[in-house]
Tab-separated table of C-alpha atoms (C1' of nucleotides) in Angstrom:
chain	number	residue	atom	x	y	z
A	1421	UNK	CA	0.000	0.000	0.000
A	1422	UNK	CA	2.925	2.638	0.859
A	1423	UNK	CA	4.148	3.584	-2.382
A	1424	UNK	CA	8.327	4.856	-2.158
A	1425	UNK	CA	9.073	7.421	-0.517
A	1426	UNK	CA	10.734	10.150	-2.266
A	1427	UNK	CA	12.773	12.302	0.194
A	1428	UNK	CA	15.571	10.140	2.147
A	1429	UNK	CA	15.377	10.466	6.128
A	1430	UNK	CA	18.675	9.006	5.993
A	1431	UNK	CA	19.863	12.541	3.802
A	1432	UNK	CA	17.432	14.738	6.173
A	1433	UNK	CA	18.520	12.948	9.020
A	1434	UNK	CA	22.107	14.147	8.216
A	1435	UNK	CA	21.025	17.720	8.502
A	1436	UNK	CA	20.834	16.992	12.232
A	1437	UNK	CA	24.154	16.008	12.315
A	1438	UNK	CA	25.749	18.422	10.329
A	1439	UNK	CA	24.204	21.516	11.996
A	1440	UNK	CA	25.600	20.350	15.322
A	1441	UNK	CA	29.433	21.901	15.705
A	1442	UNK	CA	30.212	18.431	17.627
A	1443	UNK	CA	28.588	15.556	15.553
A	1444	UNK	CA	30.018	17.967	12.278
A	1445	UNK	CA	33.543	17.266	14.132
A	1446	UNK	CA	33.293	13.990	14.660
A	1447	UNK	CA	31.685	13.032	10.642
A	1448	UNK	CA	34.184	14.425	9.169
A	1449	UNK	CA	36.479	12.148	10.760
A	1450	UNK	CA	34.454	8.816	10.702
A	1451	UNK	CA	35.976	7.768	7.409
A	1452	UNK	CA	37.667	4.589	7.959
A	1453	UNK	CA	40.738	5.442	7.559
A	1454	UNK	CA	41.100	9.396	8.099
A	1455	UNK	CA	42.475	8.952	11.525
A	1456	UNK	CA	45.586	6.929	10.182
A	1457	UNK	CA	46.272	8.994	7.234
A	1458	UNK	CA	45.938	11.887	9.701
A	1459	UNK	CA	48.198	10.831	11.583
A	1460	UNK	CA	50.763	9.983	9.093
A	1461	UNK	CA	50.264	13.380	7.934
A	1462	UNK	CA	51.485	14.389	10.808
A	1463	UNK	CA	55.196	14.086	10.469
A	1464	UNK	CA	55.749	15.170	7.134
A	1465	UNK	CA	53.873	15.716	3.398
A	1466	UNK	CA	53.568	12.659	1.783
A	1467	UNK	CA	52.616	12.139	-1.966
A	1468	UNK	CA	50.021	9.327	-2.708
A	1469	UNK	CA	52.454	6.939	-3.911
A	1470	UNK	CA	54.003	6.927	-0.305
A	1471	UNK	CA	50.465	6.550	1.561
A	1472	UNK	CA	49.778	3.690	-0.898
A	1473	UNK	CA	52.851	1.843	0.057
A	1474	UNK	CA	52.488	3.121	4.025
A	1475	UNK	CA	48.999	1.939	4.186
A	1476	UNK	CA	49.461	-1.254	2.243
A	1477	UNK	CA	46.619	-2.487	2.935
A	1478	UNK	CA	43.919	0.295	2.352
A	1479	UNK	CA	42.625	-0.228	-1.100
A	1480	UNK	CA	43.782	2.256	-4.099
A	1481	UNK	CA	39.970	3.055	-4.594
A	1482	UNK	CA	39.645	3.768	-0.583
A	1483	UNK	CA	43.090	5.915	-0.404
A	1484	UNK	CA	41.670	8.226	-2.948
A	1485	UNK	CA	38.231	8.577	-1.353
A	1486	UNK	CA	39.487	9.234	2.188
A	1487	UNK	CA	41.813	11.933	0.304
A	1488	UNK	CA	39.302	13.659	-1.396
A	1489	UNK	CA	36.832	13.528	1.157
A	1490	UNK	CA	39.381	15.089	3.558
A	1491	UNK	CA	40.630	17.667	1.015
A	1492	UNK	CA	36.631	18.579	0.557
A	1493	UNK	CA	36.511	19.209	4.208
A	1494	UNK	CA	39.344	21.392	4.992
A	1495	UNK	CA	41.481	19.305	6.098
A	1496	UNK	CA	44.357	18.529	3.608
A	1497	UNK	CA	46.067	20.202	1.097
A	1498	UNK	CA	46.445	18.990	-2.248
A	1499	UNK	CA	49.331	20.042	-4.599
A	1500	UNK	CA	49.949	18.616	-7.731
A	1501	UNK	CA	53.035	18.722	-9.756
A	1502	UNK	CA	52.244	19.068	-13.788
A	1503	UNK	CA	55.048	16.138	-14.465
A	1504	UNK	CA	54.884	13.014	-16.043
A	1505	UNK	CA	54.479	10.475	-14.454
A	1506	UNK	CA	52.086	12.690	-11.859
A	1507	UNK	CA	53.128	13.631	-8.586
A	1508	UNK	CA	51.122	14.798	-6.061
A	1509	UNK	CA	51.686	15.855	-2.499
A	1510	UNK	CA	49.703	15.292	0.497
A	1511	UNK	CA	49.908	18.053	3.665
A	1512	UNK	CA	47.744	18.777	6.604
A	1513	UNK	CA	46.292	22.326	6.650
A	1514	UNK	CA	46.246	24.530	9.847
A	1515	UNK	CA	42.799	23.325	10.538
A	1516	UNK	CA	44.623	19.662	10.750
A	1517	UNK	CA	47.343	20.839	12.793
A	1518	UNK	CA	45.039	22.896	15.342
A	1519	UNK	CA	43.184	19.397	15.758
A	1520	UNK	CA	45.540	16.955	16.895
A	1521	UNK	CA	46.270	17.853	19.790
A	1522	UNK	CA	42.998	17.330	20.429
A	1523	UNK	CA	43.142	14.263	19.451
A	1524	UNK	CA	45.823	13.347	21.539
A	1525	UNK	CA	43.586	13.783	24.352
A	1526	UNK	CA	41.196	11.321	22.679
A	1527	UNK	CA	43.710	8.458	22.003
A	1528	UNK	CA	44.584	8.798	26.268
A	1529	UNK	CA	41.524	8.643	27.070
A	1530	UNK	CA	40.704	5.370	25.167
A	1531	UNK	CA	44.020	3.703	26.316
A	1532	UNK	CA	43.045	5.002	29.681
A	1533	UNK	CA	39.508	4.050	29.862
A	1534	UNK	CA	38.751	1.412	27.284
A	1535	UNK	CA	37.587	-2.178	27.888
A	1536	UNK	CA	40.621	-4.820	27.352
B	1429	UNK	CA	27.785	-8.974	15.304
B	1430	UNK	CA	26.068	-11.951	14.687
B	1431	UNK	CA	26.815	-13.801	11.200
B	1432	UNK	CA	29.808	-12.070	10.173
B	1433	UNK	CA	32.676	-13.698	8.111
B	1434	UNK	CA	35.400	-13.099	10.039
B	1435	UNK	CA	37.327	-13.963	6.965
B	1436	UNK	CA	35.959	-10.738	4.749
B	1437	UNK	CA	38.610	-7.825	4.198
B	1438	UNK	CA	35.916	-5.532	5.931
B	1439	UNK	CA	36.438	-6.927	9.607
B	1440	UNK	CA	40.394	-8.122	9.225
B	1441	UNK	CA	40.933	-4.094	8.582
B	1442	UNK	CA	38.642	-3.180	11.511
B	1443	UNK	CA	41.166	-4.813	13.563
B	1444	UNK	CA	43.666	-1.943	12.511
B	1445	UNK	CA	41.289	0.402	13.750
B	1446	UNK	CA	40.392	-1.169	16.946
B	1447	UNK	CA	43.949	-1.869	17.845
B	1448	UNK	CA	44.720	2.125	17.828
B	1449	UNK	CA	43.493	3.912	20.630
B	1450	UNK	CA	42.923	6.874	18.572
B	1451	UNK	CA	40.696	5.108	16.164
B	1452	UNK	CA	39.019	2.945	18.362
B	1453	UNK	CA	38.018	5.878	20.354
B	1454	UNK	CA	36.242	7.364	16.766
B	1455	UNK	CA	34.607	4.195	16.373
B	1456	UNK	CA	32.722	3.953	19.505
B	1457	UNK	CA	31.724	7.402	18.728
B	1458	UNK	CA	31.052	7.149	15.214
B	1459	UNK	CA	27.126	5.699	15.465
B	1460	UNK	CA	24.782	8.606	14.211
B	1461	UNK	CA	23.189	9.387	17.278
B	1462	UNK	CA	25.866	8.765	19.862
B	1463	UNK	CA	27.222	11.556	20.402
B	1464	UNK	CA	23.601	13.769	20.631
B	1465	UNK	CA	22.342	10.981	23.130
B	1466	UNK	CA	25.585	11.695	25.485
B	1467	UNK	CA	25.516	15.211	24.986
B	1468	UNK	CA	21.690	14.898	26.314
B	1469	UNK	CA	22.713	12.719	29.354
B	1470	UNK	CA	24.782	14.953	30.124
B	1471	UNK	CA	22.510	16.646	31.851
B	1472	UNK	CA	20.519	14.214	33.715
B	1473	UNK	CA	19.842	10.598	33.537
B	1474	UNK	CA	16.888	9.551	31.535
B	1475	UNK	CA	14.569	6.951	30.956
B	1476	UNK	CA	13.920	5.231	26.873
B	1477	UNK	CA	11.157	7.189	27.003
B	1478	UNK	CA	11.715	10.546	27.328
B	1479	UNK	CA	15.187	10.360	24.900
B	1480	UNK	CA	12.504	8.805	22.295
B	1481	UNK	CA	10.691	11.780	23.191
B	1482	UNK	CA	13.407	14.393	22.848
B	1483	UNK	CA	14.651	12.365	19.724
B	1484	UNK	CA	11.748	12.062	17.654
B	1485	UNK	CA	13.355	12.089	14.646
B	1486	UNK	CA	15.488	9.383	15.597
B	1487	UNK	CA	13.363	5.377	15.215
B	1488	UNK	CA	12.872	3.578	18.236
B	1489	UNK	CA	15.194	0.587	16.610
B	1490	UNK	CA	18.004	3.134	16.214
B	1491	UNK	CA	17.388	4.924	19.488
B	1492	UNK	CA	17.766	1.077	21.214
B	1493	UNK	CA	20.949	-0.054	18.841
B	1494	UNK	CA	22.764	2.956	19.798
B	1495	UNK	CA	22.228	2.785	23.668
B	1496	UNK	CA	23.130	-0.692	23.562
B	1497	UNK	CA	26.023	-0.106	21.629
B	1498	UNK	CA	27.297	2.725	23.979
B	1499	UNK	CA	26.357	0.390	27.185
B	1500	UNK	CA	28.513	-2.650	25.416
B	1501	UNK	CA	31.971	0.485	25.060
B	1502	UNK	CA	30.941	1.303	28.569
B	1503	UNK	CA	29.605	4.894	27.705
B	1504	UNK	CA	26.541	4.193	29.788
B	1505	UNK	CA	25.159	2.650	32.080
B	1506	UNK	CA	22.047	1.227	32.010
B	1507	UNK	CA	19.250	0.556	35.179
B	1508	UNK	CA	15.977	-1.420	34.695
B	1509	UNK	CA	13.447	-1.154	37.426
B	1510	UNK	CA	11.238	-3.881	37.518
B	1511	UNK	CA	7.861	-2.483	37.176
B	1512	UNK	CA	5.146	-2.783	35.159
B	1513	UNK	CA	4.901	-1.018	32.493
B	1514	UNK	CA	8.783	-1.133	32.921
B	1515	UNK	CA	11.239	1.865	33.484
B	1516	UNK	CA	15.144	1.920	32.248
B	1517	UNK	CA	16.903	5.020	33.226
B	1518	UNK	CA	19.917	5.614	31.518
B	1519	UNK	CA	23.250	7.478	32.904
B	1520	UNK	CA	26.691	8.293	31.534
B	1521	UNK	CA	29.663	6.348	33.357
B	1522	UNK	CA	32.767	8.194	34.435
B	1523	UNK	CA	34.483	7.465	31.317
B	1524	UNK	CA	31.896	9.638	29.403
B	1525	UNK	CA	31.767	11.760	32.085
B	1526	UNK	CA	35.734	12.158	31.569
B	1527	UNK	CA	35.520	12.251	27.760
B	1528	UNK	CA	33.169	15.273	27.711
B	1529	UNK	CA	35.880	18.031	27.967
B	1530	UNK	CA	37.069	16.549	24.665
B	1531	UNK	CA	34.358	16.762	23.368
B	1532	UNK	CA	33.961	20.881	24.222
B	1533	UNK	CA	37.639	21.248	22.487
B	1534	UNK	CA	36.417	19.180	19.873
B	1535	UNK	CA	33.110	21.197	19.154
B	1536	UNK	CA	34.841	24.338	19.569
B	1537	UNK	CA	37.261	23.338	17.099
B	1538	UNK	CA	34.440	22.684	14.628
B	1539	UNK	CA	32.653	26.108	15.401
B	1540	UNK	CA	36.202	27.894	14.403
B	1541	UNK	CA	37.323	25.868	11.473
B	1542	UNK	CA	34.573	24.466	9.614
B	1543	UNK	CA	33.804	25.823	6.200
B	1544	UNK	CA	30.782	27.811	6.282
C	694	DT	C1'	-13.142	-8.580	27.732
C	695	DG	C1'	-10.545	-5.089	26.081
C	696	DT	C1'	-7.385	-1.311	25.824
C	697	DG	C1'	-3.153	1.108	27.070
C	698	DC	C1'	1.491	1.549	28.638
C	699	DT	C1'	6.870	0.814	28.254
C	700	DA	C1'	10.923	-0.841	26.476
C	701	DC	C1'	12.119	-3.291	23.717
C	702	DT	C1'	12.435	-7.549	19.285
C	703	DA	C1'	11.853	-9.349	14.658
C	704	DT	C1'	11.982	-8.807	9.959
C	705	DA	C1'	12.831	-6.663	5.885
C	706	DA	C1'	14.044	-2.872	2.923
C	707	DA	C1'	16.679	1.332	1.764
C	708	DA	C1'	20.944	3.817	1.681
C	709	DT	C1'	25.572	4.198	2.339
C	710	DT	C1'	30.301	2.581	2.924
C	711	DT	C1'	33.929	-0.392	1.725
C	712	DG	C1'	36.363	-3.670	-1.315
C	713	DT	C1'	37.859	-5.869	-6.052
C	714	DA	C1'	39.365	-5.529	-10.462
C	715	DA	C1'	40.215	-3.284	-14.455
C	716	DG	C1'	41.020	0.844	-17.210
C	717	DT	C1'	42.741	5.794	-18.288
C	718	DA	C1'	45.913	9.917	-19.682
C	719	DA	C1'	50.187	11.783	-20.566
C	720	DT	C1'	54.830	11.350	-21.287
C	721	DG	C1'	59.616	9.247	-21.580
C	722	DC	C1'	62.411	5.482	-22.948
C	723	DC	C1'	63.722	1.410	-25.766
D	867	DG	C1'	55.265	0.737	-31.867
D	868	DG	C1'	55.374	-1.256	-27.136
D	869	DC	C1'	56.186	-0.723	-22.290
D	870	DA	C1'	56.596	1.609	-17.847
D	871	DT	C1'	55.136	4.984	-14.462
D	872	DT	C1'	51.675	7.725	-11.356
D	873	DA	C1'	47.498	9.165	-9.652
D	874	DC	C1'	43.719	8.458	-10.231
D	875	DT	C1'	38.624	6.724	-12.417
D	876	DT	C1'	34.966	3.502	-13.520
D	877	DA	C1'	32.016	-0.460	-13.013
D	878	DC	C1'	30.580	-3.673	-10.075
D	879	DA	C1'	29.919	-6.403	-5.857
D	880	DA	C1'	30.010	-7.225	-0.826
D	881	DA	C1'	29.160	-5.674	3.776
D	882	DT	C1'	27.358	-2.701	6.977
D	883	DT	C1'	24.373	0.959	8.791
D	884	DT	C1'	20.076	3.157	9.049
D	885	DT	C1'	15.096	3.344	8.468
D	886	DA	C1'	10.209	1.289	8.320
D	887	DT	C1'	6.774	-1.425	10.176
D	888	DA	C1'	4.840	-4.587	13.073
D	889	DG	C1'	4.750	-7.352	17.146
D	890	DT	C1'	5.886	-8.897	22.217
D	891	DA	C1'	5.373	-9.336	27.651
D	892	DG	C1'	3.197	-8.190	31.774
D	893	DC	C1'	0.091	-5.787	34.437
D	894	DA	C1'	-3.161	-1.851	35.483
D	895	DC	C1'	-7.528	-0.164	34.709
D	896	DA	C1'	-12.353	0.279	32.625
DNA sequence: TGTGCTACTATAAAATTTGTAAGTAATGCC
DNA sequence: GGCATTACTTACAAATTTTATAGTAGCACA
């Protein structure tokens, strides 16, 4: 009886989430592997080559998503170097940089707190 | 996580993420409703009811996966009375009580730097 | 007898995320 | 021409997350 419906709560649900400073925060880090690459980022500017090889195990398809995704959001900065074969360079932005020690705080509190 | 393959690329690479502190403290966070549930308990304790209330948006079935899911990581903790109709009041534990100055630096953080 | 209440369960469908495999452009080198 | 390189892109499939809808137990109350 219920025919389909044609807005998405899932997409108006998201709304919620992205009007709320906290939950925005916290989305635009839930990528599976943002955290890692983050944290590689860290240290030095990589180019994707390098990640690929680092994170060995990430897919190519997933590298470049995380990347753009992350890029999209502020938080890296893409350069790319009109050579052949391409090269491209990977750097957090100040944005990046003002977050981790924040996120230090977050990786002591799990070892602190979590369940073993 | 009934039914899983434990074989599948999907939950050998959630291992990488669990095994960081860093990510694994993400993860717990990462269901859509966590983090406006703890932010509401905050507060007070409350009972299913009245966060169904305050969450209408949010579907009963979601509303119950995501307590549980916070009870299981220790987030909450959870108190049935045994009455008739029944009452559940739930409360954050001292971990979440702990992680909620994060969270401020966090939200902050998003209020200065997100793009607007 | 029947309805209402609360805090869930059960089942299925919708939507998104993640993974696999293959292909592309542009250039240099043989 | 044929091959190699890099940073992707595309098409497709698998797995998970989120939403929708209905149903349950146990007792009070009419």
């Amino acid at each position: 009886m219920p025919g389909r419906k044609t807005t998405s709560t899932f997409t108006r649900n998201e709304q919620c989430i992205i009007n709320c400073n906290l939950t925005y925060a916290v989305h635009i880090l839930s990528g599976r592997w943002k955290l890692l690459i983050l944290d590689k980022l860290k240290q030095r500017q990589m180019r994707f080559s390098e990640l690929k090889k680092e994170f060995s195990y990430i897919s190519e398809r997933m590298l470049t998503l995380q990347l753009q995704a992350m890029e999209e959001d502020g938080l890296l900065k893409r350069t790319v170097y009109p050579e052949v074969p391409p090269r491209v360079e990977y750097e957090l932005t100040e944005m990046a940089i003002e977050l981790t020690p924040i996120l230090d705080h977050l990786s002591q509190w799990a070892e602190k707190n979590r369940k073993k």
